[in-house]
Short mmCIF file of N, CA and C in Angstrom, two decimals:
data_model
loop_
_atom_site.label_atom_id
_atom_site.label_comp_id
_atom_site.label_asym_id
_atom_site.label_seq_id
_atom_site.Cartn_x
_atom_site.Cartn_y
_atom_site.Cartn_z
N UNK A 1172 46.17 20.90 -21.92
CA UNK A 1172 46.18 21.13 -20.50
C UNK A 1172 46.66 19.86 -19.81
N UNK A 1173 47.43 20.09 -18.77
CA UNK A 1173 48.01 18.97 -18.05
C UNK A 1173 47.18 18.55 -16.84
N UNK A 1174 47.43 17.37 -16.41
CA UNK A 1174 46.73 16.85 -15.24
C UNK A 1174 47.45 17.31 -13.97
N UNK A 1175 46.71 17.62 -12.92
CA UNK A 1175 47.32 18.05 -11.66
C UNK A 1175 48.03 16.88 -10.99
N UNK A 1176 49.15 17.20 -10.37
CA UNK A 1176 49.90 16.17 -9.65
C UNK A 1176 49.25 15.99 -8.28
N UNK A 1177 49.04 14.75 -7.92
CA UNK A 1177 48.45 14.48 -6.61
C UNK A 1177 49.56 14.40 -5.56
N UNK A 1178 49.28 14.92 -4.39
CA UNK A 1178 50.25 14.86 -3.31
C UNK A 1178 50.25 13.45 -2.72
N UNK A 1179 51.44 12.92 -2.53
CA UNK A 1179 51.51 11.60 -1.92
C UNK A 1179 51.38 11.74 -0.40
N UNK A 1180 50.76 10.78 0.21
CA UNK A 1180 50.58 10.80 1.65
C UNK A 1180 51.92 10.50 2.32
N UNK A 1181 52.18 11.15 3.46
CA UNK A 1181 53.43 10.85 4.16
C UNK A 1181 53.39 9.42 4.72
N UNK A 1182 54.55 8.77 4.81
CA UNK A 1182 54.55 7.40 5.33
C UNK A 1182 54.10 7.39 6.79
N UNK A 1183 53.45 6.32 7.22
CA UNK A 1183 53.00 6.26 8.62
C UNK A 1183 54.21 6.23 9.57
N UNK A 1184 54.04 6.85 10.71
CA UNK A 1184 55.12 6.89 11.70
C UNK A 1184 55.25 5.53 12.35
N UNK A 1185 56.51 5.12 12.54
CA UNK A 1185 56.77 3.83 13.17
C UNK A 1185 56.67 4.01 14.68
N UNK A 1186 55.98 3.09 15.30
CA UNK A 1186 55.88 3.13 16.76
C UNK A 1186 57.08 2.42 17.36
N UNK A 1187 57.60 3.00 18.43
CA UNK A 1187 58.71 2.35 19.12
C UNK A 1187 58.17 1.22 19.98
N UNK A 1188 58.87 0.12 20.00
CA UNK A 1188 58.47 -1.00 20.83
C UNK A 1188 58.67 -0.64 22.30
N UNK A 1189 57.81 -1.19 23.15
CA UNK A 1189 57.94 -0.96 24.58
C UNK A 1189 59.18 -1.69 25.09
N UNK A 1190 59.89 -1.05 26.01
CA UNK A 1190 61.05 -1.68 26.61
C UNK A 1190 60.62 -2.60 27.73
N UNK A 1191 61.42 -3.63 27.98
CA UNK A 1191 61.10 -4.58 29.04
C UNK A 1191 61.19 -3.91 30.41
N UNK A 1192 60.39 -4.41 31.35
CA UNK A 1192 60.48 -3.96 32.73
C UNK A 1192 60.83 -5.11 33.66
N UNK A 1193 60.86 -6.34 33.14
CA UNK A 1193 61.28 -7.50 33.94
C UNK A 1193 62.47 -8.13 33.25
N UNK A 1194 63.42 -8.62 34.07
CA UNK A 1194 64.68 -9.10 33.54
C UNK A 1194 65.12 -10.36 34.28
N UNK A 1195 66.22 -10.95 33.82
CA UNK A 1195 66.81 -12.13 34.44
C UNK A 1195 67.71 -11.70 35.58
N UNK A 1196 67.61 -12.39 36.71
CA UNK A 1196 68.42 -12.06 37.88
C UNK A 1196 69.87 -12.49 37.65
N UNK A 1197 70.84 -11.61 37.94
CA UNK A 1197 72.24 -12.00 37.76
C UNK A 1197 72.75 -12.96 38.84
N UNK A 1198 72.00 -13.12 39.93
CA UNK A 1198 72.45 -13.99 41.01
C UNK A 1198 71.81 -15.37 40.94
N UNK A 1199 70.49 -15.44 40.77
CA UNK A 1199 69.82 -16.74 40.76
C UNK A 1199 69.45 -17.21 39.35
N UNK A 1200 69.64 -16.38 38.34
CA UNK A 1200 69.42 -16.70 36.93
C UNK A 1200 67.98 -17.08 36.59
N UNK A 1201 67.02 -16.67 37.38
CA UNK A 1201 65.61 -16.89 37.03
C UNK A 1201 65.19 -15.84 36.02
N UNK A 1202 64.53 -16.27 34.97
CA UNK A 1202 64.06 -15.34 33.95
C UNK A 1202 62.85 -14.55 34.43
N UNK A 1203 62.79 -13.30 34.07
CA UNK A 1203 61.68 -12.40 34.40
C UNK A 1203 61.38 -12.33 35.90
N UNK A 1204 62.42 -12.43 36.72
CA UNK A 1204 62.20 -12.35 38.16
C UNK A 1204 62.59 -11.00 38.74
N UNK A 1205 63.29 -10.18 37.97
CA UNK A 1205 63.72 -8.87 38.45
C UNK A 1205 62.77 -7.81 37.90
N UNK A 1206 62.18 -7.04 38.80
CA UNK A 1206 61.33 -5.93 38.40
C UNK A 1206 62.00 -4.63 38.79
N UNK A 1207 61.91 -3.65 37.91
CA UNK A 1207 62.50 -2.34 38.16
C UNK A 1207 61.39 -1.33 38.40
N UNK A 1208 61.56 -0.54 39.44
CA UNK A 1208 60.60 0.51 39.79
C UNK A 1208 61.33 1.84 39.85
N UNK A 1209 60.71 2.88 39.33
CA UNK A 1209 61.30 4.20 39.32
C UNK A 1209 60.43 5.14 40.14
N UNK A 1210 61.02 5.75 41.15
CA UNK A 1210 60.34 6.73 42.00
C UNK A 1210 60.86 8.11 41.62
N UNK A 1211 60.12 8.79 40.74
CA UNK A 1211 60.57 10.10 40.25
C UNK A 1211 60.48 11.18 41.33
N UNK A 1212 59.63 10.97 42.33
CA UNK A 1212 59.51 11.97 43.39
C UNK A 1212 60.80 12.05 44.19
N UNK A 1213 61.38 10.89 44.50
CA UNK A 1213 62.62 10.84 45.28
C UNK A 1213 63.85 10.61 44.42
N UNK A 1214 63.67 10.50 43.09
CA UNK A 1214 64.75 10.26 42.13
C UNK A 1214 65.56 9.00 42.46
N UNK A 1215 64.83 7.92 42.76
CA UNK A 1215 65.46 6.64 43.08
C UNK A 1215 64.89 5.57 42.17
N UNK A 1216 65.77 4.73 41.65
CA UNK A 1216 65.35 3.58 40.86
C UNK A 1216 65.78 2.32 41.58
N UNK A 1217 64.89 1.32 41.64
CA UNK A 1217 65.18 0.08 42.34
C UNK A 1217 64.94 -1.11 41.44
N UNK A 1218 65.82 -2.09 41.54
CA UNK A 1218 65.65 -3.37 40.85
C UNK A 1218 65.63 -4.44 41.93
N UNK A 1219 64.55 -5.25 41.98
CA UNK A 1219 64.39 -6.27 43.01
C UNK A 1219 64.09 -7.61 42.37
N UNK A 1220 64.77 -8.67 42.87
CA UNK A 1220 64.49 -10.03 42.42
C UNK A 1220 63.44 -10.63 43.34
N UNK A 1221 62.39 -11.19 42.74
CA UNK A 1221 61.30 -11.76 43.54
C UNK A 1221 61.67 -13.14 44.07
N UNK A 1222 62.68 -13.80 43.50
CA UNK A 1222 63.05 -15.15 43.91
C UNK A 1222 64.08 -15.13 45.05
N UNK A 1223 65.23 -14.48 44.81
CA UNK A 1223 66.31 -14.51 45.80
C UNK A 1223 66.38 -13.25 46.67
N UNK A 1224 65.48 -12.31 46.45
CA UNK A 1224 65.36 -11.09 47.25
C UNK A 1224 66.57 -10.16 47.14
N UNK A 1225 67.41 -10.33 46.12
CA UNK A 1225 68.50 -9.39 45.89
C UNK A 1225 67.91 -8.07 45.38
N UNK A 1226 68.58 -6.96 45.70
CA UNK A 1226 68.07 -5.68 45.24
C UNK A 1226 69.22 -4.74 44.92
N UNK A 1227 68.91 -3.74 44.14
CA UNK A 1227 69.88 -2.72 43.76
C UNK A 1227 69.12 -1.41 43.62
N UNK A 1228 69.69 -0.32 44.10
CA UNK A 1228 69.05 0.98 43.94
C UNK A 1228 70.08 1.99 43.46
N UNK A 1229 69.61 2.96 42.71
CA UNK A 1229 70.48 3.98 42.13
C UNK A 1229 69.68 5.26 41.94
N UNK A 1230 70.38 6.34 41.69
CA UNK A 1230 69.71 7.61 41.41
C UNK A 1230 69.29 7.63 39.94
N UNK A 1231 68.20 8.32 39.66
CA UNK A 1231 67.66 8.36 38.30
C UNK A 1231 67.47 9.81 37.86
N UNK A 1232 67.30 9.97 36.56
CA UNK A 1232 66.97 11.27 35.98
C UNK A 1232 65.64 11.12 35.24
N UNK A 1233 65.21 12.18 34.62
CA UNK A 1233 63.94 12.14 33.90
C UNK A 1233 64.00 11.22 32.69
N UNK A 1234 65.19 10.94 32.17
CA UNK A 1234 65.35 10.11 30.99
C UNK A 1234 65.60 8.64 31.31
N UNK A 1235 65.72 8.28 32.57
CA UNK A 1235 66.05 6.92 32.96
C UNK A 1235 64.88 5.98 32.74
N UNK A 1236 65.17 4.81 32.18
CA UNK A 1236 64.18 3.76 31.97
C UNK A 1236 64.58 2.55 32.81
N UNK A 1237 63.69 1.56 32.87
CA UNK A 1237 63.95 0.36 33.67
C UNK A 1237 65.19 -0.38 33.17
N UNK A 1238 65.41 -0.42 31.88
CA UNK A 1238 66.57 -1.11 31.32
C UNK A 1238 67.87 -0.44 31.77
N UNK A 1239 67.83 0.87 32.00
CA UNK A 1239 69.01 1.59 32.47
C UNK A 1239 69.38 1.18 33.89
N UNK A 1240 68.38 1.00 34.74
CA UNK A 1240 68.63 0.58 36.12
C UNK A 1240 69.21 -0.82 36.13
N UNK A 1241 68.62 -1.72 35.34
CA UNK A 1241 69.12 -3.09 35.26
C UNK A 1241 70.54 -3.11 34.70
N UNK A 1242 70.81 -2.31 33.70
CA UNK A 1242 72.16 -2.23 33.13
C UNK A 1242 73.19 -1.75 34.13
N UNK A 1243 72.82 -0.76 34.94
CA UNK A 1243 73.73 -0.28 35.98
C UNK A 1243 74.00 -1.37 37.01
N UNK A 1244 72.98 -2.17 37.33
CA UNK A 1244 73.14 -3.27 38.28
C UNK A 1244 74.13 -4.30 37.74
N UNK A 1245 73.98 -4.66 36.49
CA UNK A 1245 74.88 -5.62 35.86
C UNK A 1245 76.31 -5.06 35.83
N UNK A 1246 76.45 -3.78 35.48
CA UNK A 1246 77.78 -3.15 35.45
C UNK A 1246 78.42 -3.15 36.83
N UNK A 1247 77.63 -2.87 37.86
CA UNK A 1247 78.15 -2.85 39.23
C UNK A 1247 78.57 -4.25 39.67
N UNK A 1248 77.80 -5.28 39.29
CA UNK A 1248 78.18 -6.66 39.61
C UNK A 1248 79.50 -7.02 38.95
N UNK A 1249 79.66 -6.65 37.70
CA UNK A 1249 80.92 -6.93 36.99
C UNK A 1249 82.09 -6.19 37.63
N UNK A 1250 81.86 -4.94 38.03
CA UNK A 1250 82.93 -4.16 38.66
C UNK A 1250 83.37 -4.79 39.97
N UNK A 1251 82.41 -5.23 40.78
CA UNK A 1251 82.74 -5.86 42.06
C UNK A 1251 83.47 -7.19 41.83
N UNK A 1252 83.02 -7.96 40.85
CA UNK A 1252 83.68 -9.23 40.55
C UNK A 1252 85.12 -9.00 40.07
N UNK A 1253 85.36 -7.97 39.28
CA UNK A 1253 86.71 -7.67 38.81
C UNK A 1253 87.60 -7.22 39.95
N UNK A 1254 87.05 -6.46 40.92
CA UNK A 1254 87.83 -6.04 42.08
C UNK A 1254 88.23 -7.25 42.92
N UNK A 1255 87.31 -8.21 43.10
CA UNK A 1255 87.61 -9.40 43.87
C UNK A 1255 88.67 -10.25 43.18
N UNK A 1256 88.62 -10.34 41.85
CA UNK A 1256 89.61 -11.08 41.09
C UNK A 1256 90.99 -10.45 41.22
N UNK A 1257 91.05 -9.12 41.18
CA UNK A 1257 92.32 -8.41 41.29
C UNK A 1257 92.92 -8.57 42.69
N UNK A 1258 92.08 -8.54 43.75
CA UNK A 1258 92.56 -8.69 45.11
C UNK A 1258 93.04 -10.10 45.38
N UNK A 1259 92.41 -11.09 44.78
CA UNK A 1259 92.74 -12.49 45.02
C UNK A 1259 94.03 -12.92 44.33
N UNK A 1260 94.45 -12.21 43.29
CA UNK A 1260 95.64 -12.61 42.54
C UNK A 1260 96.91 -12.17 43.19
#
């Protein structure tokens, strides 16, 4: 007679790390001075710098995170800077 095979336990699920909610300001370069807030009731996301008082707001969806708002702000800054460079040349 053979021995019964034991069932192996499934591997533990990996937890996802929390995403940052504070970031470096693209204007004054202070670390952790930009906070992002998401208002799901009005579907608005805001990023505000506590040091230089710069702000950015955008529309959000149910899947939007704070890093997405900050990323859009950085993309918009780059777009505006590229437009100014093109106009100046």
